[in-house]
Short mmCIF file of C-alpha atoms and ligand atoms in Angstrom, two decimals:
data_model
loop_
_atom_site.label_atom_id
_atom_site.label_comp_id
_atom_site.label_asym_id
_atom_site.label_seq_id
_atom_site.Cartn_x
_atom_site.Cartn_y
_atom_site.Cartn_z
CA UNK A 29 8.62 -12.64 -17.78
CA UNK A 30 9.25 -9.33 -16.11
CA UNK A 31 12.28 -9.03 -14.24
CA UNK A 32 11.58 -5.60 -13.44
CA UNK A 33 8.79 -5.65 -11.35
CA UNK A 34 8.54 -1.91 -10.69
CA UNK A 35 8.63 -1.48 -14.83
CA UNK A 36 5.85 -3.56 -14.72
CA UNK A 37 3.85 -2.17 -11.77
CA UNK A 38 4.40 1.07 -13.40
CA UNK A 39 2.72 0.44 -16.98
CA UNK A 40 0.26 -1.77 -15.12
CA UNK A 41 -0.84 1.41 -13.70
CA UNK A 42 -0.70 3.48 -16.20
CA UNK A 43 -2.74 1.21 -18.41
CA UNK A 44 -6.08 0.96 -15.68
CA UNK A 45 -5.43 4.37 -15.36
CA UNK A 46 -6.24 4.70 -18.70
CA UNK A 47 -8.78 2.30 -19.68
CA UNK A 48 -11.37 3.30 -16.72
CA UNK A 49 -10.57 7.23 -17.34
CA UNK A 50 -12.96 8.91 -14.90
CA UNK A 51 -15.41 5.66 -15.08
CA UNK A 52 -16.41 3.28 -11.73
CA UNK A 53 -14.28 0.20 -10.94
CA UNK A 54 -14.42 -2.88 -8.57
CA UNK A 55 -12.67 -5.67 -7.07
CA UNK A 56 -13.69 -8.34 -4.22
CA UNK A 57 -10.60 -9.44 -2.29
CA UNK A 58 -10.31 -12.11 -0.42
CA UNK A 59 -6.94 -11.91 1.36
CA UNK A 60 -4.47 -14.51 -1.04
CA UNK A 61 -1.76 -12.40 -2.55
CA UNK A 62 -3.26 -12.10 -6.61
CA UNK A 63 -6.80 -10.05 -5.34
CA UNK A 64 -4.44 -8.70 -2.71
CA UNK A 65 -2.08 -7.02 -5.61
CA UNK A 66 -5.13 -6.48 -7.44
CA UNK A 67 -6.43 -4.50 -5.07
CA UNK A 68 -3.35 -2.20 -4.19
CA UNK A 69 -2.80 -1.97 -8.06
CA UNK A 70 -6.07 -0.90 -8.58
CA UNK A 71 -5.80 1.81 -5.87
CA UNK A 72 -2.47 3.11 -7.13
CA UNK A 73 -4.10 3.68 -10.46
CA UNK A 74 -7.57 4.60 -9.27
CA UNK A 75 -7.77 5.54 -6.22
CA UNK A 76 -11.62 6.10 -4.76
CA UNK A 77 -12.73 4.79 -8.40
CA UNK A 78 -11.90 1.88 -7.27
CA UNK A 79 -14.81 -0.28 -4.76
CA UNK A 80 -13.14 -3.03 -2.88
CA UNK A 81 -15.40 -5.45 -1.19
CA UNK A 82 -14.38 -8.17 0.94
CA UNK A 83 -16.98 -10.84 1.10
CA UNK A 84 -17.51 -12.84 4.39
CA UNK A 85 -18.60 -16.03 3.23
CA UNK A 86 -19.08 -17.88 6.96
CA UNK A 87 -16.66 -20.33 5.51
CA UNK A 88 -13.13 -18.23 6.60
CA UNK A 89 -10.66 -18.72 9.58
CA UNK A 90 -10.75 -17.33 12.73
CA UNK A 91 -10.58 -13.54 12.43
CA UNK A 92 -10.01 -13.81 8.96
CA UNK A 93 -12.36 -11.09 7.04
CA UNK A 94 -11.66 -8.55 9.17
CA UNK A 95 -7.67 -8.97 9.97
CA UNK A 96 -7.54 -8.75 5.67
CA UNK A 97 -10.08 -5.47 5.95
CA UNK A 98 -7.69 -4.24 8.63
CA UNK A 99 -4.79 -5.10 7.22
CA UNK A 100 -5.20 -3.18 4.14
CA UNK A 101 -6.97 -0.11 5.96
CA UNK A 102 -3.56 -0.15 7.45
CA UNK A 103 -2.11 0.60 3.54
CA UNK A 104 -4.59 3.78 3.48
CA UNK A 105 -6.78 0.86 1.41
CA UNK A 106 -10.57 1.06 2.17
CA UNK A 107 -12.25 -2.37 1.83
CA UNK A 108 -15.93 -3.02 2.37
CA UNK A 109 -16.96 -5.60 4.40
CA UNK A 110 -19.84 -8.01 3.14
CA UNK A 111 -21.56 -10.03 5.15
CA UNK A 112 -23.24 -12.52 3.04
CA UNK A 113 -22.65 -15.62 5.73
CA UNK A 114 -26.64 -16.37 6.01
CA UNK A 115 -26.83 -16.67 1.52
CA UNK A 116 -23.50 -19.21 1.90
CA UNK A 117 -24.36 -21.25 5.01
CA UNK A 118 -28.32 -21.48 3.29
CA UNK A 119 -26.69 -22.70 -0.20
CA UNK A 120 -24.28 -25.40 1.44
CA UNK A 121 -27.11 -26.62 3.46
CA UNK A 122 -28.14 -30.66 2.77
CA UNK A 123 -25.41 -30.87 0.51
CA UNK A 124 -22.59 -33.73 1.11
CA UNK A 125 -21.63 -34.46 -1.93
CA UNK A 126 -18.13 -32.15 -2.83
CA UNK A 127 -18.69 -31.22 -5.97
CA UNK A 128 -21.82 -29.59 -5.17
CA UNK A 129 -20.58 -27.76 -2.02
CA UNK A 130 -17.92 -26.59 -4.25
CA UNK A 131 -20.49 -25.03 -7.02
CA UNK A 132 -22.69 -24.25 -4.41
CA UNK A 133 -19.73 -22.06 -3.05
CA UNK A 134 -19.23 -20.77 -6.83
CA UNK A 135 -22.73 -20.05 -7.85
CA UNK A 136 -23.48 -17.97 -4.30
CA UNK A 137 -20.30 -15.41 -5.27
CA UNK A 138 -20.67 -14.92 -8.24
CA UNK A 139 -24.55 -15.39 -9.51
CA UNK A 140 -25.56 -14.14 -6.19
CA UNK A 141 -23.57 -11.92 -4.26
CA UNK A 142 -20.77 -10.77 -6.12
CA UNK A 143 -23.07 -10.15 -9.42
CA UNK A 144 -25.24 -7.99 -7.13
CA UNK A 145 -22.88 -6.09 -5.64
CA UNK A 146 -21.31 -4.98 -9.27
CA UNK A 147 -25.35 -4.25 -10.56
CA UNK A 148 -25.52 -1.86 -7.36
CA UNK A 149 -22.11 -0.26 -7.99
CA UNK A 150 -22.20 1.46 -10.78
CA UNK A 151 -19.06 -0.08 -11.92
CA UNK A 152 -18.48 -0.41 -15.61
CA UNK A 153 -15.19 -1.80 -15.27
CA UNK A 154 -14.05 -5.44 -13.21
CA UNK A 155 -10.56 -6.11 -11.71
CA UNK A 156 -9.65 -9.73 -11.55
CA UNK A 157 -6.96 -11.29 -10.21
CA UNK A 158 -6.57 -14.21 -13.29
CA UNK A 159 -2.81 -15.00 -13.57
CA UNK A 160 -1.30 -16.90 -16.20
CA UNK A 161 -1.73 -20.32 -14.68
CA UNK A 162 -5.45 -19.72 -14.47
CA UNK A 163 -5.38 -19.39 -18.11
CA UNK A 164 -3.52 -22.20 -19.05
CA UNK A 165 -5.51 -24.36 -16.98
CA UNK A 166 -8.69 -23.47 -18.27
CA UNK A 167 -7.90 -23.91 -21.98
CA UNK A 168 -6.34 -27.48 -20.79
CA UNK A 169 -9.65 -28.35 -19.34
CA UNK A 170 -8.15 -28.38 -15.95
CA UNK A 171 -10.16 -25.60 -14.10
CA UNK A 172 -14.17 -24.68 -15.25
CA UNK A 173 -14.14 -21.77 -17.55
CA UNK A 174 -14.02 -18.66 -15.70
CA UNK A 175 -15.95 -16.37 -18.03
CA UNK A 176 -16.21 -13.75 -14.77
CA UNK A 177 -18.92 -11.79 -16.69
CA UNK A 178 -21.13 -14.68 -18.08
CA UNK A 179 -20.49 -16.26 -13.79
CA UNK A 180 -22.04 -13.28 -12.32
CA UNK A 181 -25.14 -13.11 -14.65
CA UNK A 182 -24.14 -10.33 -16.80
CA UNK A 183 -24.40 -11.04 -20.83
CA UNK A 184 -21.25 -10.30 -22.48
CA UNK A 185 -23.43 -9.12 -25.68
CA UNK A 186 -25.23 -6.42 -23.11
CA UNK A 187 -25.06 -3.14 -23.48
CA UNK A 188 -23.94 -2.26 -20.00
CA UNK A 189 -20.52 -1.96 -21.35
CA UNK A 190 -19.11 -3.96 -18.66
CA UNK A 191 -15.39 -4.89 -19.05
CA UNK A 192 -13.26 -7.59 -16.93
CA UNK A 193 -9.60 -6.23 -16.42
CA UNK A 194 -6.85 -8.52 -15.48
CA UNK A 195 -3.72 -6.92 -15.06
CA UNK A 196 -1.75 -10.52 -13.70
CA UNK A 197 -2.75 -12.36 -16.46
CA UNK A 198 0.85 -12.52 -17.68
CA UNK A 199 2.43 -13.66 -14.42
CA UNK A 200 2.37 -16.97 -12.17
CA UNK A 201 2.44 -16.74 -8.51
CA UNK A 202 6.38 -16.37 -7.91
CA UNK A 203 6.14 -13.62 -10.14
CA UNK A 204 3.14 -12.12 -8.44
CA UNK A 205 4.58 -12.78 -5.09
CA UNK A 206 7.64 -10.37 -5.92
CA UNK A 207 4.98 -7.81 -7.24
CA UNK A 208 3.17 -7.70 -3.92
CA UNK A 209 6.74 -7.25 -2.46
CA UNK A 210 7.93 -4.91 -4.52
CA UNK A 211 3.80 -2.94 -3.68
CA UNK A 212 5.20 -2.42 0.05
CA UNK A 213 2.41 -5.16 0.78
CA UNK A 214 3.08 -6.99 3.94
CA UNK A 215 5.08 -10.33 4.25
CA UNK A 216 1.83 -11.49 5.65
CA UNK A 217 0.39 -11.38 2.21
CA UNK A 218 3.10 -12.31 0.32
CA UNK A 219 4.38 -15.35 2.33
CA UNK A 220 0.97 -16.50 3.11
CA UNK A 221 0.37 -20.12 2.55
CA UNK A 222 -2.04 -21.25 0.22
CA UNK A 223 -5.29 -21.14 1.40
CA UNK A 224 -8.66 -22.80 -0.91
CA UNK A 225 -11.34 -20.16 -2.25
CA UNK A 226 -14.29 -23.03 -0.91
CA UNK A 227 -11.85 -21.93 2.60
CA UNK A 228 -12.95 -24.41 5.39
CA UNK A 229 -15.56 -26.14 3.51
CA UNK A 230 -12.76 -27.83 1.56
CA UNK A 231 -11.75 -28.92 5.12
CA UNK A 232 -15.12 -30.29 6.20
CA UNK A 233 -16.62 -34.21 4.78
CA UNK A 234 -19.90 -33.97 4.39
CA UNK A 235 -22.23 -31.31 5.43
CA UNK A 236 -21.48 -27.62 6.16
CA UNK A 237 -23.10 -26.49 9.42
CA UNK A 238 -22.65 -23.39 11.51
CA UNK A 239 -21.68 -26.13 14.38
CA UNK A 240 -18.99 -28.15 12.38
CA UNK A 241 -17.46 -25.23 11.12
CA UNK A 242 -16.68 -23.76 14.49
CA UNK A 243 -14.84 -27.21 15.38
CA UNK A 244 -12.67 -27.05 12.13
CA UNK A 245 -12.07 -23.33 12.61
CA UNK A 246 -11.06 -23.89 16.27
CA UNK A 247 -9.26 -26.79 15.10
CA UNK A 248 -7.32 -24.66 11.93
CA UNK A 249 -6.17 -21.82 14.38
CA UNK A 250 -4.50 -24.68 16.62
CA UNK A 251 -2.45 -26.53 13.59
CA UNK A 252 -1.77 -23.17 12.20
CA UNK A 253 -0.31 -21.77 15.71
CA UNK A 254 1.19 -24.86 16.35
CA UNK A 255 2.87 -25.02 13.45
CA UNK A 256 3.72 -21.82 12.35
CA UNK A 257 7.49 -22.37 12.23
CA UNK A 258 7.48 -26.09 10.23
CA UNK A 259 8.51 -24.56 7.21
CA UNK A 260 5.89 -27.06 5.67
CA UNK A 261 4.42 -26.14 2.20
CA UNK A 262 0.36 -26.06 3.58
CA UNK A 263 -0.97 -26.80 6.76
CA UNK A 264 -5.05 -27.75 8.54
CA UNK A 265 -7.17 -29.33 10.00
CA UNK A 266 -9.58 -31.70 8.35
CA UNK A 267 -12.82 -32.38 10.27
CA UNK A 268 -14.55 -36.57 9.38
CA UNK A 269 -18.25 -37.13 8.54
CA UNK A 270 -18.24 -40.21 10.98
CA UNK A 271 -18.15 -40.98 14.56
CA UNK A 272 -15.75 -42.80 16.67
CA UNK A 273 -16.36 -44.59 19.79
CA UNK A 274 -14.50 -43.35 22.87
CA UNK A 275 -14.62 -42.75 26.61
CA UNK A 276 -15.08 -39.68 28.58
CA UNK A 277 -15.76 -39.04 32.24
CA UNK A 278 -16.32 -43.05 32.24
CA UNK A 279 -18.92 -42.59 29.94
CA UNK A 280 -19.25 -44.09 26.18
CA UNK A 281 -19.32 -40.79 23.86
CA UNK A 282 -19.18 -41.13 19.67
CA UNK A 283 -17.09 -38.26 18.32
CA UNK A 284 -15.83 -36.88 15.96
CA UNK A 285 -12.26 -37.35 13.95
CA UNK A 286 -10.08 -34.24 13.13
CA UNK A 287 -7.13 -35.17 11.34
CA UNK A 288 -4.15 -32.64 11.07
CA UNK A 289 -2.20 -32.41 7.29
CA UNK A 290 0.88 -30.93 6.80
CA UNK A 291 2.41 -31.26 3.59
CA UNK A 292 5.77 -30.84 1.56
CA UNK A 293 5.69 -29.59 -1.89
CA UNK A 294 6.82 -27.64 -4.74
CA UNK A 295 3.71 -26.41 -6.52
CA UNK A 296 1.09 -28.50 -4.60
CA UNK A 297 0.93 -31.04 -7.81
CA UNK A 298 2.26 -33.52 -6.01
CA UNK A 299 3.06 -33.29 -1.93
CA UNK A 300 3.99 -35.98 0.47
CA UNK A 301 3.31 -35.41 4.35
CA UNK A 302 6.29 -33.38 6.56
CA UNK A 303 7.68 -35.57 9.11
CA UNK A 304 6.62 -33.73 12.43
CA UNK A 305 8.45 -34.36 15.22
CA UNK A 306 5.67 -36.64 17.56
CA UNK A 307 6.36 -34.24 20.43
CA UNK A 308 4.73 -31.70 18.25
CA UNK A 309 1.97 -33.94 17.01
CA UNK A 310 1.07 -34.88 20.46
CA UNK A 311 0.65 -31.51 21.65
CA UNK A 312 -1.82 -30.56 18.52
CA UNK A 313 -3.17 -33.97 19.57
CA UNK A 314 -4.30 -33.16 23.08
CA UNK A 315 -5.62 -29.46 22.47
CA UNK A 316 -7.90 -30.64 19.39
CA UNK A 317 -9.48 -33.80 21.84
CA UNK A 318 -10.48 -30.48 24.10
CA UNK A 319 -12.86 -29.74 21.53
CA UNK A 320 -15.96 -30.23 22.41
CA UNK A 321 -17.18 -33.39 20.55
CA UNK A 322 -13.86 -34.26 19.54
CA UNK A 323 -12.32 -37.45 20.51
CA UNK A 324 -9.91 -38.66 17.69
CA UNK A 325 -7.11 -36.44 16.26
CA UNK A 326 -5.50 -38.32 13.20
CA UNK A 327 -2.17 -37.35 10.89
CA UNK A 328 -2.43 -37.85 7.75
CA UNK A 329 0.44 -39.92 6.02
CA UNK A 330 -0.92 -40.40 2.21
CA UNK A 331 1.23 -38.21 -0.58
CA UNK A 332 -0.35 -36.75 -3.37
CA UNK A 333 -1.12 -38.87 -5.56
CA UNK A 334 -3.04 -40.12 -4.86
CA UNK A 335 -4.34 -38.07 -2.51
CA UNK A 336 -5.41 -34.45 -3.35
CA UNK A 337 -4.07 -31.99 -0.68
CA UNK A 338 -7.36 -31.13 0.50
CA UNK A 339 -10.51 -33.33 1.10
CA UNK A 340 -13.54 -31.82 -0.52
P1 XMP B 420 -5.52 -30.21 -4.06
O1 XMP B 420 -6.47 -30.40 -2.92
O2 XMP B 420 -6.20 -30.27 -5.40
O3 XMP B 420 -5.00 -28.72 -3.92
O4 XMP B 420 -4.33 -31.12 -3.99
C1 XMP B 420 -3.86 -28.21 -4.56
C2 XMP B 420 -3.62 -26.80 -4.03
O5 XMP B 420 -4.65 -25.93 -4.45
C3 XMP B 420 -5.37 -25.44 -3.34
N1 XMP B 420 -6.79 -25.51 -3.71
C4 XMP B 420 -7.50 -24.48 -4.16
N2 XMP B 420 -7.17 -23.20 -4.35
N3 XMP B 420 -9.37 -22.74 -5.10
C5 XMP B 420 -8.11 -22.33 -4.79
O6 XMP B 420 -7.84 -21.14 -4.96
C6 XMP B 420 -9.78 -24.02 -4.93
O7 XMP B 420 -10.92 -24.36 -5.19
C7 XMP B 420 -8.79 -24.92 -4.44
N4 XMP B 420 -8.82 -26.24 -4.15
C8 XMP B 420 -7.59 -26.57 -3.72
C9 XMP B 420 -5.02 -26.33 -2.17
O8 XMP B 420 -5.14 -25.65 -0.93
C10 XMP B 420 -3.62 -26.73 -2.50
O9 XMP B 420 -2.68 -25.74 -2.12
#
């Protein structure tokens, strides 16, 4: 456990420095604070060796990809934007079931997109953002093996030479939250609440569409504005894969459900839900029924377990 976290950003640096020598590097980043340290790592050692690409995926929040991109152009940090939303929103579509939206959302990074990206680079080296908990939950059986070579199509026994570096693999989050501090990275990054890499298709039941995402992104910008200063442990909006009956303009309409989570919790393996003042649930209440099609806003009560924090 480092306690001296510029000791450690130091020889961090001075060992990619080293290992890549004059060679290619790159990174994707996706905004959550271990790709985000990654990343400014990677550019303290490397500088232009180092490609950073920042794949849009459709399935981000409102203004995500290029607030991140912007954010880090900011730091004198170039990152490429990606557009792959078409590949994403094609592999997610028909499925329901949330296991296969899930490797759906896996396969189209890494076998698709990401692996072609690295092919066209010219990168012989990889920088991933694996921290110790990432380990430890993959040799428990917890998390699917994240070979990141053998995901993005490239055989390990090849000769490209291709080499995965993972300079957090010693450190869990607190300890990677106080390297991003101690990087000058923003408390944007570094307080930032934790976010799911399937992003809003972890907050959609049933099938991803360009249509149902824009009603739980519009949905995710209101809980997160609304409530921005809870002090809860994770925060969203949930969109239903049913129907409800209700009446607008004197007319029968079916609709759909939102319903808003907001959580307490230590490590999110087990939460239980914040109790929100109702003044402040009523007034996420009547902006999400504004939505059009939306005519039921729930709040969800059930801790986890055994409920999972997310729904998909
Ligand atoms: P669950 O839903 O399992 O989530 O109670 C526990 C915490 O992990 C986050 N989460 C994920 N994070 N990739 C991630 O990086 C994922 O696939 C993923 N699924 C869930 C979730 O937001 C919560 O904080």
């Amino acid at each position: 456990m480092p306690a001296d976290y510029k000791a450690f950003i130091d020889a961090q640096v001075a060992e990619l420095s080293k290992t890549v020598g004059q060679a290619k590097a790159i990174n994707a980043l996706s905004g959550g604070v271990d790709s985000s340290v990654v990343t400014a790592l990677g550019h303290r050692a490397l500088g232009g060796r180092l490609q950073t690409v920042f794949v849009d995926n459709a399935l981000m929040r409102a203004g995500e990809p290029q607030r991140v991109v912007q954010t880090f152009r900011n730091m004198g940090i170039p990152v490429e934007l990606v557009d792959a939303r078409e590949e994403f929103l094609a592999a997610l579509a028909g499925l329901t079931d949330p296991e296969a939206k899930r490797e759906a959302i896996t396969q189209t990074f890494y076998a698709k997109v990401f692996g072609r990206l690295v092919k066209e680079s010219g990168a012989r080296f990889l920088l991933h953002g694996t921290i110790l908990t990432d380990i430890e939950e993959t040799v428990a059986g917890i998390k699917r093996q994240h070979n990141i070579l053998t995901q993005i199509g490239i055989d390990t026994q090849d000769a490209f030479g291709y080499q995965v570096l993972e300079p957090l693999k010693t450190l869990r989050k607190d300890q990677v939250r106080e390297v991003a501090k101690e990087l000058g990275l923003p408390p944007l990054i570094w307080q930032r609440m934790p976010f799911p890499g399937p992003a809003l298709a972890a907050r959609i039941v049933g099938e991803v569409t360009p249509a149902r995402l824009e009603t739980v992104r519009a949905a995710t910008a209101i809980v997160e504005e609304e409530l921005a200063d809870s002090g809860a442990f994770q925060y969203m909006a949930v969109l239903l894969n049913d129907a409800a009956t209700g009446v607008r303009d004197n007319r029968r309409e079916f609709g759909q459900i939102v319903v808003i989570r907001c959580v307490e919790s230590i490590d999110a393996r087990t939460a239980t839900a914040t109790r929100l003042p109702w003044e402040t649930l009523e007034r996420i209440c009547q902006r999400i029924i504004q939505l059009k099609g939306v005519n039921r806003c729930l709040y969800d009560l059930t801790p986890k377990p055994p409920a999972t924090i997310e729904y998909v």
